[in-house]
Amino acid sequence: MGELSKADCVPGFSIITSSALYGRMALGRCLSAEFGFLGCTNDVLFLADRWCSGRRSCQFFIPNKDLDQANGRCSPDLRAYMQMSYYCVPVIHAGGHHCKQGEQVTLTQPEGYLSYQVTEETGCGSGGSPWRIEASAGQTINITLIDFFALERGTMMSSERSTHTYIHIIESDLGINKTVCGTTERTRLVHSSTSNVVEIHVLQNTDPDIQDATYRYMIYYTFTGCADIEPPEGAWYRRDGYKAVIGCHGSDVSWEIICSGYTWQGEIGNCSGIGNCNTATSEWMGEFKVAIASAVTCLTLVLVTVGVSILVCYLKRRRRQLPQMPHPYQEGLTRCGYATNPHYQPVTFDYIPDTASNASGGERTKCAPPTGMSAAMAKSFMPIWRTPLPRNPNRTRENSHVTTTREAPTNQNGARWKRGGGGDECACAKSANHHHATEQSDNRRNERSQKASMICSDVKYLTDDNLRQSRHKNYCSLTKV
């Protein structure tokens, strides 16, 4: 029949196999010769889970047909042996009594194993008497499923696999209800709680056609993090994950502690006396800070008001100022224009003193004509900023344009003067009949000059018909009609 193999644990503990090999691993008590087949192994952990895991004790014979079917790597004609490792874990039995319907079993230990076999024997953990796991405030709960049928399920064909519901996990305060089913993963984390209270409802097998091994599993739960602490008298408490700070009211004294496992690591001092000694100082500092803030606010408002007032006054004063001259002007200087040709409007201007030296060293009056210019021609040049410009009585200005309002008068020779070839931007500036200046008296000449004169901005005046063909585009000509 072979050799009987046994595994057992003390009462209150259950077996969890960690490894199981079948084959010709090494020479020893079971093998004395190699025969060319040494070192061949087969992983049969799924069989060890079926026979032993989740139980307090187990036994089986070697060899057996299940092991022979799993022996695919070693010669079936040679002797093989099984090598298994396991450990015993304490399982919760709810005090060893049977649970009544509607009775909850509250668990406050930081970790523990819940066995399906215990629920089958006592009813504790079932839907009518669920396990209620309570951690301290500030802690959460991790739940891990150890499925002893997962590996065997993995050896089956997909069509042969069946999915079974094992447990329900409920967090009532948050409305969480999770269903956990069997898979091909032997050990897996199935839930990490948000709150510190979790209920586990174990679903029992009520189908006689389903083997008991299918529902053999364990639940391992563990608390995570450290519980919130109650700060000592006169102290405050602030937590950020696995770190927390405790300090004394009215003082800068504080301590930092770190969570390791389930407990806080670090020193927590005593705030008695520290806060009382600093209460008055703290209150005085608070009042002082309020006073400083008020003073800064008032000073800011005053500065803003003064700045706005100064700006308004400056703007008003600037509006009242007269516009500046478009050209620089100084007392004692006169802007004068000089003609270089008797037929051209002067386009060169200069500022000269009211009295200036001539070439011989003597003084000449302001705006005196250059040497060689006739007196009649020179008289038509006057200080531009000192006397108003003459206006042609035969023309009026509308929207910066000169238009003819009546027929131009005739001169002493019976000739009429009309505007020729220039743009409407012409204005009166200089007499156009300089070649008649010496033939008439001063009064007649001035009158005729005033009637027939025109202003051209930076353009030339022509009085000779031969000059009308000038290359300048914008000019005014006085032509006999």
CSV table of C-alpha atoms in Angstrom, one decimal:
chain,number,residue,atom,x,y,z
A,1,MET,CA,0.0,0.0,0.0
A,2,GLY,CA,2.9,2.3,0.4
A,3,GLU,CA,3.9,4.6,3.2
A,4,LEU,CA,1.5,6.8,5.2
A,5,SER,CA,2.3,10.5,5.3
A,6,LYS,CA,0.8,12.7,8.0
A,7,ALA,CA,0.7,16.4,8.9
A,8,ASP,CA,-1.0,18.0,11.9
A,9,CYS,CA,-1.2,21.1,14.0
A,10,VAL,CA,-2.2,21.7,17.6
A,11,PRO,CA,-5.8,22.5,18.4
A,12,GLY,CA,-6.8,26.0,17.3
A,13,PHE,CA,-4.4,26.0,14.4
A,14,SER,CA,-4.8,24.9,10.7
A,15,ILE,CA,-2.4,23.7,8.1
A,16,ILE,CA,-1.3,25.9,5.1
A,17,THR,CA,1.0,24.0,2.8
A,18,SER,CA,3.7,26.2,1.2
A,19,SER,CA,5.3,23.7,-1.3
A,20,ALA,CA,4.8,20.1,-2.4
A,21,LEU,CA,7.1,18.2,-4.9
A,22,TYR,CA,6.8,14.7,-6.2
A,23,GLY,CA,9.6,12.8,-8.1
A,24,ARG,CA,13.2,11.8,-7.8
A,25,MET,CA,14.7,14.9,-6.3
A,26,ALA,CA,17.8,13.6,-4.5
A,27,LEU,CA,19.4,10.5,-3.1
A,28,GLY,CA,18.5,9.8,0.5
A,29,ARG,CA,16.1,7.8,2.6
A,30,CYS,CA,13.7,7.2,-0.3
A,31,LEU,CA,16.2,6.8,-3.1
A,32,SER,CA,19.5,4.9,-3.1
A,33,ALA,CA,20.4,4.8,-6.8
A,34,GLU,CA,20.1,7.3,-9.7
A,35,PHE,CA,19.4,4.9,-12.6
A,36,GLY,CA,19.8,7.9,-14.9
A,37,PHE,CA,16.8,9.7,-13.5
A,38,LEU,CA,17.7,12.0,-10.7
A,39,GLY,CA,16.5,15.6,-10.3
A,40,CYS,CA,13.1,15.2,-12.0
A,41,THR,CA,10.3,16.9,-10.1
A,42,ASN,CA,6.6,17.6,-10.4
A,43,ASP,CA,4.8,20.4,-8.5
A,44,VAL,CA,1.8,18.8,-6.7
A,45,LEU,CA,0.9,21.7,-4.4
A,46,PHE,CA,-2.7,21.5,-5.6
A,47,LEU,CA,-2.9,18.0,-4.3
A,48,ALA,CA,-1.4,19.0,-0.9
A,49,ASP,CA,-4.1,21.8,-0.7
A,50,ARG,CA,-6.8,19.3,-1.5
A,51,TRP,CA,-5.6,16.9,1.3
A,52,CYS,CA,-4.3,19.1,4.0
A,53,SER,CA,-4.6,22.9,3.7
A,54,GLY,CA,-7.3,24.4,5.9
A,55,ARG,CA,-7.4,21.4,8.1
A,56,ARG,CA,-6.0,20.8,11.6
A,57,SER,CA,-4.5,17.5,10.4
A,58,CYS,CA,-4.3,15.3,7.3
A,59,GLN,CA,-2.8,12.0,6.1
A,60,PHE,CA,-2.4,10.2,2.8
A,61,PHE,CA,-0.5,7.2,1.3
A,62,ILE,CA,2.5,7.4,-1.1
A,63,PRO,CA,2.4,6.3,-3.8
A,64,ASN,CA,-1.2,6.8,-4.9
A,65,LYS,CA,-3.0,7.2,-8.2
A,66,ASP,CA,-3.4,11.0,-8.0
A,67,LEU,CA,0.4,11.4,-7.6
A,68,ASP,CA,1.1,8.9,-10.4
A,69,GLN,CA,-1.1,10.9,-12.7
A,70,ALA,CA,0.7,14.1,-11.8
A,71,ASN,CA,4.1,12.4,-12.4
A,72,GLY,CA,4.7,13.5,-15.9
A,73,ARG,CA,8.5,14.2,-15.8
A,74,CYS,CA,9.9,11.1,-14.1
A,75,SER,CA,9.9,7.5,-15.3
A,76,PRO,CA,6.8,5.7,-13.9
A,77,ASP,CA,8.9,2.5,-13.6
A,78,LEU,CA,11.2,4.1,-11.0
A,79,ARG,CA,10.4,4.8,-7.4
A,80,ALA,CA,9.5,8.4,-6.5
A,81,TYR,CA,8.8,10.2,-3.3
A,82,MET,CA,6.9,13.4,-2.1
A,83,GLN,CA,8.5,16.3,-0.3
A,84,MET,CA,6.0,18.7,1.4
A,85,SER,CA,6.4,21.9,3.5
A,86,TYR,CA,3.6,23.4,5.6
A,87,TYR,CA,3.0,25.7,8.5
A,88,CYS,CA,0.3,26.0,11.1
A,89,VAL,CA,-1.7,29.3,11.6
A,90,PRO,CA,-4.1,30.1,14.5
A,91,VAL,CA,-7.7,30.4,13.4
A,92,ILE,CA,-10.5,32.2,15.1
A,93,HIS,CA,-13.0,29.9,16.7
A,94,ALA,CA,-15.3,32.6,18.4
A,95,GLY,CA,-14.7,31.2,21.8
A,96,GLY,CA,-15.4,27.6,20.8
A,97,HIS,CA,-19.2,28.0,21.0
A,98,HIS,CA,-21.9,27.8,18.3
A,99,CYS,CA,-23.1,31.2,17.0
A,100,LYS,CA,-26.8,31.9,17.0
A,101,GLN,CA,-28.8,33.3,14.1
A,102,GLY,CA,-28.5,37.1,14.1
A,103,GLU,CA,-25.5,37.2,16.4
A,104,GLN,CA,-22.5,39.1,15.2
A,105,VAL,CA,-18.9,38.0,16.1
A,106,THR,CA,-16.9,41.1,16.7
A,107,LEU,CA,-13.1,40.9,16.1
A,108,THR,CA,-10.7,43.6,17.4
A,109,GLN,CA,-7.4,41.8,17.1
A,110,PRO,CA,-5.1,43.6,14.6
A,111,GLU,CA,-4.8,40.4,12.5
A,112,GLY,CA,-6.3,36.9,12.2
A,113,TYR,CA,-7.2,33.9,10.1
A,114,LEU,CA,-10.9,33.0,9.4
A,115,SER,CA,-11.4,29.5,8.2
A,116,TYR,CA,-14.3,28.2,6.2
A,117,GLN,CA,-14.1,24.9,8.2
A,118,VAL,CA,-14.9,26.8,11.4
A,119,THR,CA,-18.0,28.4,9.8
A,120,GLU,CA,-19.1,24.9,8.7
A,121,GLU,CA,-18.6,23.5,12.3
A,122,THR,CA,-20.0,26.5,14.4
A,123,GLY,CA,-22.0,28.7,12.0
A,124,CYS,CA,-19.9,31.7,13.1
A,125,GLY,CA,-19.2,34.0,10.1
A,126,SER,CA,-22.2,32.8,8.1
A,127,GLY,CA,-24.8,35.2,6.7
A,128,GLY,CA,-26.8,35.1,9.9
A,129,SER,CA,-23.8,35.6,12.2
A,130,PRO,CA,-21.2,37.5,10.2
A,131,TRP,CA,-17.7,38.3,11.3
A,132,ARG,CA,-17.5,42.0,12.3
A,133,ILE,CA,-13.9,43.3,12.2
A,134,GLU,CA,-13.4,46.6,14.0
A,135,ALA,CA,-10.2,48.6,13.9
A,136,SER,CA,-9.5,51.8,15.8
A,137,ALA,CA,-10.3,55.1,14.3
A,138,GLY,CA,-7.6,56.1,11.9
A,139,GLN,CA,-6.9,52.5,10.8
A,140,THR,CA,-8.0,50.6,7.8
A,141,ILE,CA,-8.4,46.8,7.1
A,142,ASN,CA,-6.9,44.7,4.4
A,143,ILE,CA,-8.6,41.4,3.5
A,144,THR,CA,-6.7,38.6,1.7
A,145,LEU,CA,-8.2,35.4,0.3
A,146,ILE,CA,-6.2,32.1,0.4
A,147,ASP,CA,-8.0,29.8,-2.0
A,148,PHE,CA,-7.0,26.2,-1.6
A,149,PHE,CA,-8.9,25.1,-4.7
A,150,ALA,CA,-7.4,27.8,-7.1
A,151,LEU,CA,-4.4,25.7,-8.3
A,152,GLU,CA,-6.6,22.6,-9.0
A,153,ARG,CA,-9.0,24.9,-10.8
A,154,GLY,CA,-6.1,26.0,-13.0
A,155,THR,CA,-5.4,22.4,-14.1
A,156,MET,CA,-9.0,22.0,-15.4
A,157,MET,CA,-10.2,22.8,-18.8
A,158,SER,CA,-12.1,26.1,-19.2
A,159,SER,CA,-15.3,24.2,-19.8
A,160,GLU,CA,-14.8,22.2,-16.6
A,161,ARG,CA,-14.2,25.2,-14.4
A,162,SER,CA,-16.9,26.5,-12.1
A,163,THR,CA,-17.0,29.8,-10.4
A,164,HIS,CA,-18.2,29.8,-6.8
A,165,THR,CA,-19.0,32.8,-4.6
A,166,TYR,CA,-17.1,32.6,-1.4
A,167,ILE,CA,-17.8,35.7,0.7
A,168,HIS,CA,-19.5,39.1,0.8
A,169,ILE,CA,-17.6,42.1,2.2
A,170,ILE,CA,-19.7,44.9,3.5
A,171,GLU,CA,-18.9,48.4,4.8
A,172,SER,CA,-22.3,49.6,6.0
A,173,ASP,CA,-21.4,53.2,6.8
A,174,LEU,CA,-20.2,53.7,3.2
A,175,GLY,CA,-22.7,51.5,1.4
A,176,ILE,CA,-20.0,49.1,0.1
A,177,ASN,CA,-21.0,45.5,-0.7
A,178,LYS,CA,-18.4,43.4,-2.6
A,179,THR,CA,-18.7,39.8,-3.7
A,180,VAL,CA,-15.6,37.6,-3.8
A,181,CYS,CA,-15.5,34.6,-6.1
A,182,GLY,CA,-12.9,31.9,-6.7
A,183,THR,CA,-10.3,32.2,-9.4
A,184,THR,CA,-7.0,30.5,-10.4
A,185,GLU,CA,-5.0,32.8,-8.1
A,186,ARG,CA,-4.2,31.1,-4.8
A,187,THR,CA,-3.4,34.1,-2.7
A,188,ARG,CA,-4.8,37.6,-3.5
A,189,LEU,CA,-5.8,40.8,-1.8
A,190,VAL,CA,-9.5,41.2,-2.3
A,191,HIS,CA,-10.3,44.3,-0.4
A,192,SER,CA,-8.8,47.4,1.3
A,193,SER,CA,-11.3,49.1,3.4
A,194,THR,CA,-12.0,52.8,3.6
A,195,SER,CA,-13.5,52.8,7.0
A,196,ASN,CA,-12.3,51.0,10.2
A,197,VAL,CA,-15.3,48.6,10.3
A,198,VAL,CA,-15.8,45.7,7.9
A,199,GLU,CA,-18.3,42.8,7.9
A,200,ILE,CA,-17.6,39.4,6.3
A,201,HIS,CA,-20.4,37.0,5.4
A,202,VAL,CA,-19.1,33.5,4.5
A,203,LEU,CA,-21.3,31.6,2.1
A,204,GLN,CA,-21.8,27.9,2.9
A,205,ASN,CA,-22.0,25.1,0.4
A,206,THR,CA,-25.5,23.8,0.2
A,207,ASP,CA,-25.1,21.8,-3.0
A,208,PRO,CA,-24.4,18.1,-2.3
A,209,ASP,CA,-22.9,17.6,-5.7
A,210,ILE,CA,-20.1,20.0,-5.0
A,211,GLN,CA,-17.1,18.5,-3.3
A,212,ASP,CA,-16.0,19.8,0.1
A,213,ALA,CA,-12.6,20.6,-1.3
A,214,THR,CA,-14.0,23.2,-3.6
A,215,TYR,CA,-15.0,25.4,-0.7
A,216,ARG,CA,-11.8,25.1,1.3
A,217,TYR,CA,-10.2,28.5,1.8
A,218,MET,CA,-9.1,30.9,4.5
A,219,ILE,CA,-9.4,34.6,5.0
A,220,TYR,CA,-6.6,36.6,6.4
A,221,TYR,CA,-7.2,40.1,7.6
A,222,THR,CA,-4.9,42.7,9.1
A,223,PHE,CA,-5.1,46.3,10.3
A,224,THR,CA,-3.1,48.9,8.6
A,225,GLY,CA,-1.8,52.1,10.0
A,226,CYS,CA,-1.9,53.4,13.5
A,227,ALA,CA,-4.9,54.4,15.5
A,228,ASP,CA,-5.6,58.1,16.1
A,229,ILE,CA,-4.3,59.1,19.5
A,230,GLU,CA,-5.9,61.3,22.1
A,231,PRO,CA,-3.6,64.3,22.6
A,232,PRO,CA,-2.6,65.1,26.2
A,233,GLU,CA,-4.1,68.0,28.1
A,234,GLY,CA,-3.3,71.3,26.6
A,235,ALA,CA,-2.1,69.9,23.3
A,236,TRP,CA,-3.3,69.6,19.8
A,237,TYR,CA,-3.0,66.8,17.3
A,238,ARG,CA,-2.6,66.8,13.5
A,239,ARG,CA,-2.1,63.7,11.3
A,240,ASP,CA,-0.9,63.2,7.7
A,241,GLY,CA,-0.9,59.5,6.8
A,242,TYR,CA,1.8,57.7,8.7
A,243,LYS,CA,3.1,60.9,10.3
A,244,ALA,CA,1.5,63.0,13.1
A,245,VAL,CA,2.5,66.1,15.0
A,246,ILE,CA,1.5,66.9,18.6
A,247,GLY,CA,2.0,70.4,19.9
A,248,CYS,CA,1.1,72.5,22.9
A,249,HIS,CA,-1.4,75.3,22.7
A,250,GLY,CA,0.0,78.8,22.9
A,251,SER,CA,3.5,77.6,22.3
A,252,ASP,CA,5.9,76.6,19.6
A,253,VAL,CA,6.7,73.3,21.3
A,254,SER,CA,5.7,70.2,19.2
A,255,TRP,CA,6.7,66.6,18.7
A,256,GLU,CA,6.6,64.4,15.6
A,257,ILE,CA,5.7,60.7,15.7
A,258,ILE,CA,5.8,58.1,12.9
A,259,CYS,CA,3.5,55.1,12.5
A,260,SER,CA,5.4,51.7,12.3
A,261,GLY,CA,3.1,48.7,12.0
A,262,TYR,CA,0.3,49.3,14.4
A,263,THR,CA,2.1,51.6,16.9
A,264,TRP,CA,3.4,55.2,16.9
A,265,GLN,CA,7.1,55.6,17.2
A,266,GLY,CA,8.5,58.7,18.9
A,267,GLU,CA,8.3,60.8,22.1
A,268,ILE,CA,5.2,62.7,23.2
A,269,GLY,CA,6.0,65.3,25.8
A,270,ASN,CA,3.9,66.9,28.5
A,271,CYS,CA,2.2,70.3,27.8
A,272,SER,CA,1.2,71.0,31.4
A,273,GLY,CA,2.6,74.4,32.4
A,274,ILE,CA,3.9,75.2,28.9
A,275,GLY,CA,0.6,76.5,27.5
A,276,ASN,CA,-0.4,78.3,30.7
A,277,CYS,CA,2.9,80.2,30.8
A,278,ASN,CA,2.5,81.3,27.3
A,279,THR,CA,-1.2,82.1,27.2
A,280,ALA,CA,-0.8,85.8,28.2
A,281,THR,CA,2.1,86.2,25.8
A,282,SER,CA,0.2,84.6,23.0
A,283,GLU,CA,-2.9,86.8,23.6
A,284,TRP,CA,-0.7,89.9,23.7
A,285,MET,CA,1.1,88.9,20.5
A,286,GLY,CA,-2.3,88.4,18.9
A,287,GLU,CA,-3.5,91.9,19.8
A,288,PHE,CA,-0.2,93.4,18.7
A,289,LYS,CA,-0.4,91.7,15.3
A,290,VAL,CA,-4.0,93.1,14.9
A,291,ALA,CA,-2.8,96.6,15.8
A,292,ILE,CA,0.1,96.4,13.3
A,293,ALA,CA,-2.2,95.2,10.6
A,294,SER,CA,-4.7,98.1,11.2
A,295,ALA,CA,-1.8,100.6,11.1
A,296,VAL,CA,-0.5,99.3,7.9
A,297,THR,CA,-3.9,99.4,6.3
A,298,CYS,CA,-4.5,103.0,7.4
A,299,LEU,CA,-1.1,104.1,6.2
A,300,THR,CA,-1.7,102.5,2.8
A,301,LEU,CA,-5.0,104.3,2.4
A,302,VAL,CA,-3.4,107.7,3.2
A,303,LEU,CA,-0.6,107.1,0.7
A,304,VAL,CA,-3.1,106.1,-2.0
A,305,THR,CA,-5.2,109.2,-1.3
A,306,VAL,CA,-2.3,111.6,-1.4
A,307,GLY,CA,-1.0,110.0,-4.6
A,308,VAL,CA,-4.3,110.3,-6.3
A,309,SER,CA,-4.7,113.9,-5.2
A,310,ILE,CA,-1.2,114.8,-6.6
A,311,LEU,CA,-2.0,113.1,-9.9
A,312,VAL,CA,-5.3,115.0,-10.3
A,313,CYS,CA,-3.7,118.3,-9.6
A,314,TYR,CA,-1.0,117.6,-12.0
A,315,LEU,CA,-3.4,116.7,-14.8
A,316,LYS,CA,-5.6,119.8,-14.2
A,317,ARG,CA,-2.5,122.1,-14.2
A,318,ARG,CA,-1.3,120.5,-17.4
A,319,ARG,CA,-4.7,121.1,-19.1
A,320,ARG,CA,-4.5,124.8,-18.2
A,321,GLN,CA,-1.1,125.3,-19.8
A,322,LEU,CA,-1.0,127.0,-23.2
A,323,PRO,CA,0.2,124.9,-26.1
A,324,GLN,CA,3.9,125.3,-27.0
A,325,MET,CA,5.1,126.9,-30.2
A,326,PRO,CA,5.8,124.4,-32.9
A,327,HIS,CA,9.3,125.8,-33.3
A,328,PRO,CA,11.9,126.9,-30.8
A,329,TYR,CA,11.7,130.6,-29.9
A,330,GLN,CA,13.8,132.8,-27.7
A,331,GLU,CA,13.5,136.4,-26.8
A,332,GLY,CA,15.6,138.6,-29.0
A,333,LEU,CA,15.4,136.2,-32.0
A,334,THR,CA,13.4,136.7,-35.2
A,335,ARG,CA,12.6,134.0,-37.8
A,336,CYS,CA,13.3,135.4,-41.2
A,337,GLY,CA,13.2,134.1,-44.7
A,338,TYR,CA,15.5,135.0,-47.6
A,339,ALA,CA,14.9,134.6,-51.3
A,340,THR,CA,17.6,133.4,-53.6
A,341,ASN,CA,15.7,134.2,-56.7
A,342,PRO,CA,13.2,137.1,-57.4
A,343,HIS,CA,10.7,134.6,-58.8
A,344,TYR,CA,10.8,132.0,-56.1
A,345,GLN,CA,9.1,131.9,-52.7
A,346,PRO,CA,11.8,131.8,-50.0
A,347,VAL,CA,12.1,128.3,-48.5
A,348,THR,CA,15.1,128.9,-46.3
A,349,PHE,CA,14.4,130.3,-42.9
A,350,ASP,CA,16.7,131.1,-39.9
A,351,TYR,CA,16.5,132.6,-36.5
A,352,ILE,CA,18.7,135.7,-36.2
A,353,PRO,CA,19.1,138.3,-33.5
A,354,ASP,CA,17.1,141.5,-33.7
A,355,THR,CA,20.3,143.1,-34.7
A,356,ALA,CA,23.0,141.3,-36.6
A,357,SER,CA,26.4,142.2,-38.0
A,358,ASN,CA,26.8,142.5,-41.8
A,359,ALA,CA,29.8,141.6,-43.8
A,360,SER,CA,31.5,145.0,-43.3
A,361,GLY,CA,31.3,144.6,-39.5
A,362,GLY,CA,28.5,147.1,-38.9
A,363,GLU,CA,25.0,146.3,-37.6
A,364,ARG,CA,22.0,145.8,-39.8
A,365,THR,CA,18.4,145.7,-38.8
A,366,LYS,CA,16.6,142.5,-38.2
A,367,CYS,CA,15.6,140.5,-41.3
A,368,ALA,CA,17.7,142.8,-43.4
A,369,PRO,CA,17.9,141.5,-47.0
A,370,PRO,CA,21.1,139.9,-48.2
A,371,THR,CA,23.5,142.0,-50.1
A,372,GLY,CA,22.4,142.6,-53.7
A,373,MET,CA,18.7,142.3,-53.2
A,374,SER,CA,16.6,145.3,-54.3
A,375,ALA,CA,14.8,147.3,-51.7
A,376,ALA,CA,11.4,146.6,-53.2
A,377,MET,CA,12.1,142.8,-53.1
A,378,ALA,CA,13.5,143.0,-49.6
A,379,LYS,CA,10.5,144.9,-48.3
A,380,SER,CA,8.3,142.0,-49.1
A,381,PHE,CA,10.2,139.8,-46.7
A,382,MET,CA,9.1,140.5,-43.1
A,383,PRO,CA,9.5,138.7,-39.8
A,384,ILE,CA,7.1,135.7,-40.1
A,385,TRP,CA,6.3,135.5,-36.4
A,386,ARG,CA,6.0,139.3,-35.9
A,387,THR,CA,3.5,140.3,-38.6
A,388,PRO,CA,0.4,138.6,-39.9
A,389,LEU,CA,0.6,137.1,-43.4
A,390,PRO,CA,-1.2,139.0,-46.1
A,391,ARG,CA,-4.4,137.6,-47.4
A,392,ASN,CA,-5.6,137.7,-51.0
A,393,PRO,CA,-9.0,139.5,-51.0
A,394,ASN,CA,-10.2,137.5,-54.0
A,395,ARG,CA,-10.0,134.2,-52.3
A,396,THR,CA,-11.5,132.6,-49.2
A,397,ARG,CA,-10.3,129.5,-47.2
A,398,GLU,CA,-12.6,126.7,-46.6
A,399,ASN,CA,-11.5,123.5,-45.0
A,400,SER,CA,-7.8,124.3,-45.6
A,401,HIS,CA,-8.5,124.9,-49.4
A,402,VAL,CA,-8.4,128.2,-51.3
A,403,THR,CA,-11.4,128.9,-53.6
A,404,THR,CA,-12.1,131.8,-55.9
A,405,THR,CA,-15.0,133.9,-54.7
A,406,ARG,CA,-15.1,136.7,-57.3
A,407,GLU,CA,-13.2,137.7,-60.4
A,408,ALA,CA,-9.7,138.8,-59.7
A,409,PRO,CA,-9.0,142.6,-60.3
A,410,THR,CA,-6.8,143.8,-63.1
A,411,ASN,CA,-3.4,145.4,-62.5
A,412,GLN,CA,-2.3,148.7,-63.8
A,413,ASN,CA,-1.5,147.3,-67.2
A,414,GLY,CA,-5.1,145.9,-67.6
A,415,ALA,CA,-4.0,142.3,-67.0
A,416,ARG,CA,-6.0,140.0,-64.7
A,417,TRP,CA,-4.4,137.6,-62.3
A,418,LYS,CA,-5.6,134.1,-61.9
A,419,ARG,CA,-4.4,131.1,-60.0
A,420,GLY,CA,-2.5,128.5,-62.0
A,421,GLY,CA,-1.2,125.0,-61.7
A,422,GLY,CA,-0.7,124.7,-57.9
A,423,GLY,CA,-2.6,122.7,-55.3
A,424,ASP,CA,-5.3,124.2,-53.0
A,425,GLU,CA,-2.8,124.3,-50.1
A,426,CYS,CA,-1.3,127.6,-51.3
A,427,ALA,CA,-1.5,130.6,-48.9
A,428,CYS,CA,-0.4,134.2,-49.1
A,429,ALA,CA,3.2,134.9,-48.2
A,430,LYS,CA,5.0,137.1,-50.8
A,431,SER,CA,4.3,139.5,-53.6
A,432,ALA,CA,4.6,137.9,-57.0
A,433,ASN,CA,5.2,140.9,-59.1
A,434,HIS,CA,8.8,141.8,-58.0
A,435,HIS,CA,9.7,142.7,-61.6
A,436,HIS,CA,7.2,145.7,-61.4
A,437,ALA,CA,8.5,146.9,-58.0
A,438,THR,CA,10.5,149.8,-59.3
A,439,GLU,CA,7.9,151.2,-61.7
A,440,GLN,CA,5.2,152.2,-59.2
A,441,SER,CA,5.0,154.2,-56.1
A,442,ASP,CA,5.2,152.5,-52.7
A,443,ASN,CA,1.5,152.8,-51.9
A,444,ARG,CA,0.3,151.5,-55.3
A,445,ARG,CA,2.9,148.7,-55.2
A,446,ASN,CA,2.0,147.5,-51.7
A,447,GLU,CA,-1.8,147.5,-52.6
A,448,ARG,CA,-1.2,145.6,-55.8
A,449,SER,CA,1.2,143.1,-54.0
A,450,GLN,CA,-1.4,142.5,-51.4
A,451,LYS,CA,-4.2,141.8,-53.9
A,452,ALA,CA,-2.1,139.5,-56.1
A,453,SER,CA,0.0,137.7,-53.5
A,454,MET,CA,-0.4,134.1,-52.6
A,455,ILE,CA,1.1,131.7,-50.0
A,456,CYS,CA,2.6,128.4,-51.1
A,457,SER,CA,4.0,126.1,-48.5
A,458,ASP,CA,7.5,125.0,-49.6
A,459,VAL,CA,6.6,125.6,-53.3
A,460,LYS,CA,7.7,128.2,-55.8
A,461,TYR,CA,5.8,131.2,-57.3
A,462,LEU,CA,6.2,131.9,-61.0
A,463,THR,CA,5.4,135.3,-62.6
A,464,ASP,CA,6.8,134.5,-66.0
A,465,ASP,CA,5.0,132.4,-68.6
A,466,ASN,CA,8.3,130.7,-69.4
A,467,LEU,CA,8.5,129.3,-65.9
A,468,ARG,CA,5.1,127.6,-65.9
A,469,GLN,CA,6.7,124.5,-67.3
A,470,SER,CA,8.8,124.0,-64.2
A,471,ARG,CA,9.4,120.5,-63.1
A,472,HIS,CA,7.9,121.2,-59.7
A,473,LYS,CA,4.4,119.7,-59.3
A,474,ASN,CA,2.9,121.8,-56.6
A,475,TYR,CA,3.2,125.6,-57.4
A,476,CYS,CA,1.1,128.7,-57.8
A,477,SER,CA,1.6,130.9,-60.8
A,478,LEU,CA,0.3,134.4,-61.5
A,479,THR,CA,-0.6,134.5,-65.2
A,480,LYS,CA,-1.8,137.5,-67.2
A,481,VAL,CA,-5.2,136.9,-68.7
